[in-house]
């Protein structure tokens, strides 16, 4: 069994299903009402029957490792900009596989825009998947 196979199996250890709570929205929208403190929000629902969370990279160093260790932690690795700019035709991948491993991510989530300038988006995501898989990190593409 390879590292990637082991890590993918871990993602789907819940009867082949994966239930993640996405708390990466501040990347584009900024803090949303009721979700101003991402870590506090996540800690309030830690005991719920969820498998893990999707966070932006900056949150990882602030997580209590004892509390969050049992959960799957997926890092957002692509960026859409902010609500103050125009929506891009693709979401550049800004995180390296090594960077994701250093912060303790169990996997990475990337956005791939189809339509418009999708050649750039598809090629960018494809190259990064190869990099992440090379170090055993599963990738979710949305």
PDB file of C-alpha atoms in Angstrom:
ATOM      1  CA  UNK A   1       0.000   0.000   0.000  1.00  0.00           C
ATOM      2  CA  UNK A   2       1.351   3.432  -0.909  1.00  0.00           C
ATOM      3  CA  UNK A   3       1.188   6.516   1.298  1.00  0.00           C
ATOM      4  CA  UNK A   4      -1.435   8.015  -1.026  1.00  0.00           C
ATOM      5  CA  UNK A   5      -3.597   4.874  -0.866  1.00  0.00           C
ATOM      6  CA  UNK A   6      -3.374   4.843   2.932  1.00  0.00           C
ATOM      7  CA  UNK A   7      -4.337   8.499   3.167  1.00  0.00           C
ATOM      8  CA  UNK A   8      -7.253   8.169   0.735  1.00  0.00           C
ATOM      9  CA  UNK A   9      -8.558   5.174   2.711  1.00  0.00           C
ATOM     10  CA  UNK A  10      -8.324   7.255   5.891  1.00  0.00           C
ATOM     11  CA  UNK A  11     -10.455   9.975   4.283  1.00  0.00           C
ATOM     12  CA  UNK A  12     -13.217   7.468   3.556  1.00  0.00           C
ATOM     13  CA  UNK A  13     -12.992   5.358   6.725  1.00  0.00           C
ATOM     14  CA  UNK A  14     -16.588   6.326   7.601  1.00  0.00           C
ATOM     15  CA  UNK A  15     -18.299   3.567   5.583  1.00  0.00           C
ATOM     16  CA  UNK A  16     -16.877   4.976   2.357  1.00  0.00           C
ATOM     17  CA  UNK A  17     -18.234   8.467   3.011  1.00  0.00           C
ATOM     18  CA  UNK A  18     -16.603  11.770   3.908  1.00  0.00           C
ATOM     19  CA  UNK A  19     -18.445  14.565   5.745  1.00  0.00           C
ATOM     20  CA  UNK A  20     -16.426  17.780   5.954  1.00  0.00           C
ATOM     21  CA  UNK A  21     -17.482  21.155   7.330  1.00  0.00           C
ATOM     22  CA  UNK A  22     -16.158  23.906   5.067  1.00  0.00           C
ATOM     23  CA  UNK A  23     -14.828  26.863   7.030  1.00  0.00           C
ATOM     24  CA  UNK A  24     -12.687  28.301   4.236  1.00  0.00           C
ATOM     25  CA  UNK A  25     -15.220  30.940   3.135  1.00  0.00           C
ATOM     26  CA  UNK A  26     -13.411  33.932   4.699  1.00  0.00           C
ATOM     27  CA  UNK A  27     -10.815  33.617   1.933  1.00  0.00           C
ATOM     28  CA  UNK A  28     -13.194  35.309  -0.504  1.00  0.00           C
ATOM     29  CA  UNK A  29     -16.050  36.793   1.525  1.00  0.00           C
ATOM     30  CA  UNK A  30     -14.193  37.794   4.676  1.00  0.00           C
ATOM     31  CA  UNK A  31     -15.637  36.779   8.044  1.00  0.00           C
ATOM     32  CA  UNK A  32     -19.337  35.925   7.735  1.00  0.00           C
ATOM     33  CA  UNK A  33     -21.861  36.839  10.447  1.00  0.00           C
ATOM     34  CA  UNK A  34     -21.826  34.116  13.081  1.00  0.00           C
ATOM     35  CA  UNK A  35     -18.533  32.709  11.763  1.00  0.00           C
ATOM     36  CA  UNK A  36     -16.166  35.535  12.691  1.00  0.00           C
ATOM     37  CA  UNK A  37     -13.954  33.225  14.764  1.00  0.00           C
ATOM     38  CA  UNK A  38     -13.230  30.148  12.646  1.00  0.00           C
ATOM     39  CA  UNK A  39     -11.466  28.187  15.375  1.00  0.00           C
ATOM     40  CA  UNK A  40     -14.147  28.876  17.979  1.00  0.00           C
ATOM     41  CA  UNK A  41     -16.823  27.813  15.483  1.00  0.00           C
ATOM     42  CA  UNK A  42     -14.965  24.581  14.684  1.00  0.00           C
ATOM     43  CA  UNK A  43     -14.419  23.770  18.361  1.00  0.00           C
ATOM     44  CA  UNK A  44     -18.162  24.168  19.063  1.00  0.00           C
ATOM     45  CA  UNK A  45     -18.967  21.372  16.614  1.00  0.00           C
ATOM     46  CA  UNK A  46     -16.002  19.049  17.209  1.00  0.00           C
ATOM     47  CA  UNK A  47     -18.204  16.465  18.929  1.00  0.00           C
ATOM     48  CA  UNK A  48     -20.732  16.417  16.061  1.00  0.00           C
ATOM     49  CA  UNK A  49     -20.685  13.341  13.789  1.00  0.00           C
ATOM     50  CA  UNK A  50     -18.456  14.937  11.177  1.00  0.00           C
ATOM     51  CA  UNK A  51     -15.244  13.578   9.714  1.00  0.00           C
ATOM     52  CA  UNK A  52     -13.310  16.816   9.489  1.00  0.00           C
ATOM     53  CA  UNK A  53     -12.925  20.370   8.270  1.00  0.00           C
ATOM     54  CA  UNK A  54     -11.790  22.440   5.312  1.00  0.00           C
ATOM     55  CA  UNK A  55      -9.646  25.364   6.466  1.00  0.00           C
ATOM     56  CA  UNK A  56      -7.498  28.039   4.888  1.00  0.00           C
ATOM     57  CA  UNK A  57      -3.768  27.485   5.528  1.00  0.00           C
ATOM     58  CA  UNK A  58      -3.392  30.290   8.076  1.00  0.00           C
ATOM     59  CA  UNK A  59      -5.745  28.584  10.539  1.00  0.00           C
ATOM     60  CA  UNK A  60      -3.674  25.409  10.957  1.00  0.00           C
ATOM     61  CA  UNK A  61      -1.006  26.875  13.238  1.00  0.00           C
ATOM     62  CA  UNK A  62      -3.723  28.082  15.632  1.00  0.00           C
ATOM     63  CA  UNK A  63      -5.510  24.733  16.026  1.00  0.00           C
ATOM     64  CA  UNK A  64      -5.240  22.821  19.298  1.00  0.00           C
ATOM     65  CA  UNK A  65      -3.591  19.609  18.094  1.00  0.00           C
ATOM     66  CA  UNK A  66      -5.097  17.544  20.921  1.00  0.00           C
ATOM     67  CA  UNK A  67      -8.636  18.611  20.029  1.00  0.00           C
ATOM     68  CA  UNK A  68      -8.301  18.410  16.257  1.00  0.00           C
ATOM     69  CA  UNK A  69      -6.031  15.356  15.879  1.00  0.00           C
ATOM     70  CA  UNK A  70      -8.915  12.866  15.469  1.00  0.00           C
ATOM     71  CA  UNK A  71     -10.457  14.947  12.667  1.00  0.00           C
ATOM     72  CA  UNK A  72      -9.481  15.040   9.003  1.00  0.00           C
ATOM     73  CA  UNK A  73      -8.021  18.429   8.129  1.00  0.00           C
ATOM     74  CA  UNK A  74      -8.208  19.528   4.508  1.00  0.00           C
ATOM     75  CA  UNK A  75      -6.449  22.707   3.406  1.00  0.00           C
ATOM     76  CA  UNK A  76      -7.701  25.092   0.721  1.00  0.00           C
ATOM     77  CA  UNK A  77      -4.855  25.273  -1.792  1.00  0.00           C
ATOM     78  CA  UNK A  78      -6.290  27.561  -4.467  1.00  0.00           C
ATOM     79  CA  UNK A  79      -7.418  31.165  -4.356  1.00  0.00           C
ATOM     80  CA  UNK A  80     -10.235  33.033  -6.060  1.00  0.00           C
ATOM     81  CA  UNK A  81      -9.159  36.472  -4.948  1.00  0.00           C
ATOM     82  CA  UNK A  82     -11.439  38.562  -2.768  1.00  0.00           C
ATOM     83  CA  UNK A  83     -14.861  40.118  -2.988  1.00  0.00           C
ATOM     84  CA  UNK A  84     -13.116  43.403  -3.802  1.00  0.00           C
ATOM     85  CA  UNK A  85     -11.726  42.176  -7.138  1.00  0.00           C
ATOM     86  CA  UNK A  86     -13.121  40.525 -10.229  1.00  0.00           C
ATOM     87  CA  UNK A  87     -13.802  36.819 -10.255  1.00  0.00           C
ATOM     88  CA  UNK A  88     -10.924  35.145 -12.097  1.00  0.00           C
ATOM     89  CA  UNK A  89     -11.352  32.698 -14.965  1.00  0.00           C
ATOM     90  CA  UNK A  90      -9.328  30.181 -12.970  1.00  0.00           C
ATOM     91  CA  UNK A  91      -8.235  29.803  -9.360  1.00  0.00           C
ATOM     92  CA  UNK A  92      -4.434  29.696  -9.115  1.00  0.00           C
ATOM     93  CA  UNK A  93      -2.945  27.079  -6.797  1.00  0.00           C
ATOM     94  CA  UNK A  94      -0.765  28.861  -4.257  1.00  0.00           C
ATOM     95  CA  UNK A  95       0.141  26.020  -1.892  1.00  0.00           C
ATOM     96  CA  UNK A  96       2.880  23.458  -2.445  1.00  0.00           C
ATOM     97  CA  UNK A  97       2.666  19.834  -1.356  1.00  0.00           C
ATOM     98  CA  UNK A  98       5.524  20.426   1.055  1.00  0.00           C
ATOM     99  CA  UNK A  99       3.713  23.447   2.506  1.00  0.00           C
ATOM    100  CA  UNK A 100       0.530  21.416   3.025  1.00  0.00           C
ATOM    101  CA  UNK A 101       2.465  18.672   4.825  1.00  0.00           C
ATOM    102  CA  UNK A 102       4.321  21.179   7.011  1.00  0.00           C
ATOM    103  CA  UNK A 103       1.083  22.633   8.366  1.00  0.00           C
ATOM    104  CA  UNK A 104      -0.380  19.180   9.062  1.00  0.00           C
ATOM    105  CA  UNK A 105      -2.985  18.861   6.321  1.00  0.00           C
ATOM    106  CA  UNK A 106      -4.428  15.419   5.597  1.00  0.00           C
ATOM    107  CA  UNK A 107      -5.388  16.481   2.086  1.00  0.00           C
ATOM    108  CA  UNK A 108      -5.884  19.456  -0.195  1.00  0.00           C
ATOM    109  CA  UNK A 109      -8.925  20.957  -1.895  1.00  0.00           C
ATOM    110  CA  UNK A 110      -8.568  22.855  -5.177  1.00  0.00           C
ATOM    111  CA  UNK A 111     -11.064  24.715  -7.325  1.00  0.00           C
ATOM    112  CA  UNK A 112     -11.095  24.002 -11.058  1.00  0.00           C
ATOM    113  CA  UNK A 113     -13.143  26.367 -13.206  1.00  0.00           C
ATOM    114  CA  UNK A 114     -14.533  24.760 -16.355  1.00  0.00           C
ATOM    115  CA  UNK A 115     -15.607  26.985 -19.228  1.00  0.00           C
ATOM    116  CA  UNK A 116     -14.016  30.213 -20.363  1.00  0.00           C
ATOM    117  CA  UNK A 117     -10.261  29.953 -19.843  1.00  0.00           C
ATOM    118  CA  UNK A 118     -10.446  26.346 -18.658  1.00  0.00           C
ATOM    119  CA  UNK A 119      -7.276  25.082 -20.372  1.00  0.00           C
ATOM    120  CA  UNK A 120      -5.182  27.076 -17.912  1.00  0.00           C
ATOM    121  CA  UNK A 121      -7.323  25.899 -14.999  1.00  0.00           C
ATOM    122  CA  UNK A 122      -7.250  22.223 -15.998  1.00  0.00           C
ATOM    123  CA  UNK A 123      -3.490  22.214 -16.656  1.00  0.00           C
ATOM    124  CA  UNK A 124      -2.699  24.058 -13.424  1.00  0.00           C
ATOM    125  CA  UNK A 125      -4.792  21.717 -11.289  1.00  0.00           C
ATOM    126  CA  UNK A 126      -3.478  18.633 -13.100  1.00  0.00           C
ATOM    127  CA  UNK A 127       0.161  19.573 -12.449  1.00  0.00           C
ATOM    128  CA  UNK A 128      -0.517  20.304  -8.792  1.00  0.00           C
ATOM    129  CA  UNK A 129      -2.391  17.014  -8.299  1.00  0.00           C
ATOM    130  CA  UNK A 130       0.713  15.202  -9.519  1.00  0.00           C
ATOM    131  CA  UNK A 131       2.834  17.134  -7.000  1.00  0.00           C
ATOM    132  CA  UNK A 132       0.466  16.493  -4.075  1.00  0.00           C
ATOM    133  CA  UNK A 133       0.022  12.810  -4.930  1.00  0.00           C
ATOM    134  CA  UNK A 134       3.807  12.459  -5.190  1.00  0.00           C
ATOM    135  CA  UNK A 135       4.026  13.184  -1.461  1.00  0.00           C
ATOM    136  CA  UNK A 136       0.995  11.070  -0.549  1.00  0.00           C
ATOM    137  CA  UNK A 137      -1.560  13.869  -0.210  1.00  0.00           C
ATOM    138  CA  UNK A 138      -5.085  13.212  -1.477  1.00  0.00           C
ATOM    139  CA  UNK A 139      -6.651  16.005  -3.535  1.00  0.00           C
ATOM    140  CA  UNK A 140     -10.307  16.994  -3.722  1.00  0.00           C
ATOM    141  CA  UNK A 141     -11.226  19.010  -6.815  1.00  0.00           C
ATOM    142  CA  UNK A 142     -14.401  21.035  -6.877  1.00  0.00           C
TER     143      UNK A 142
END
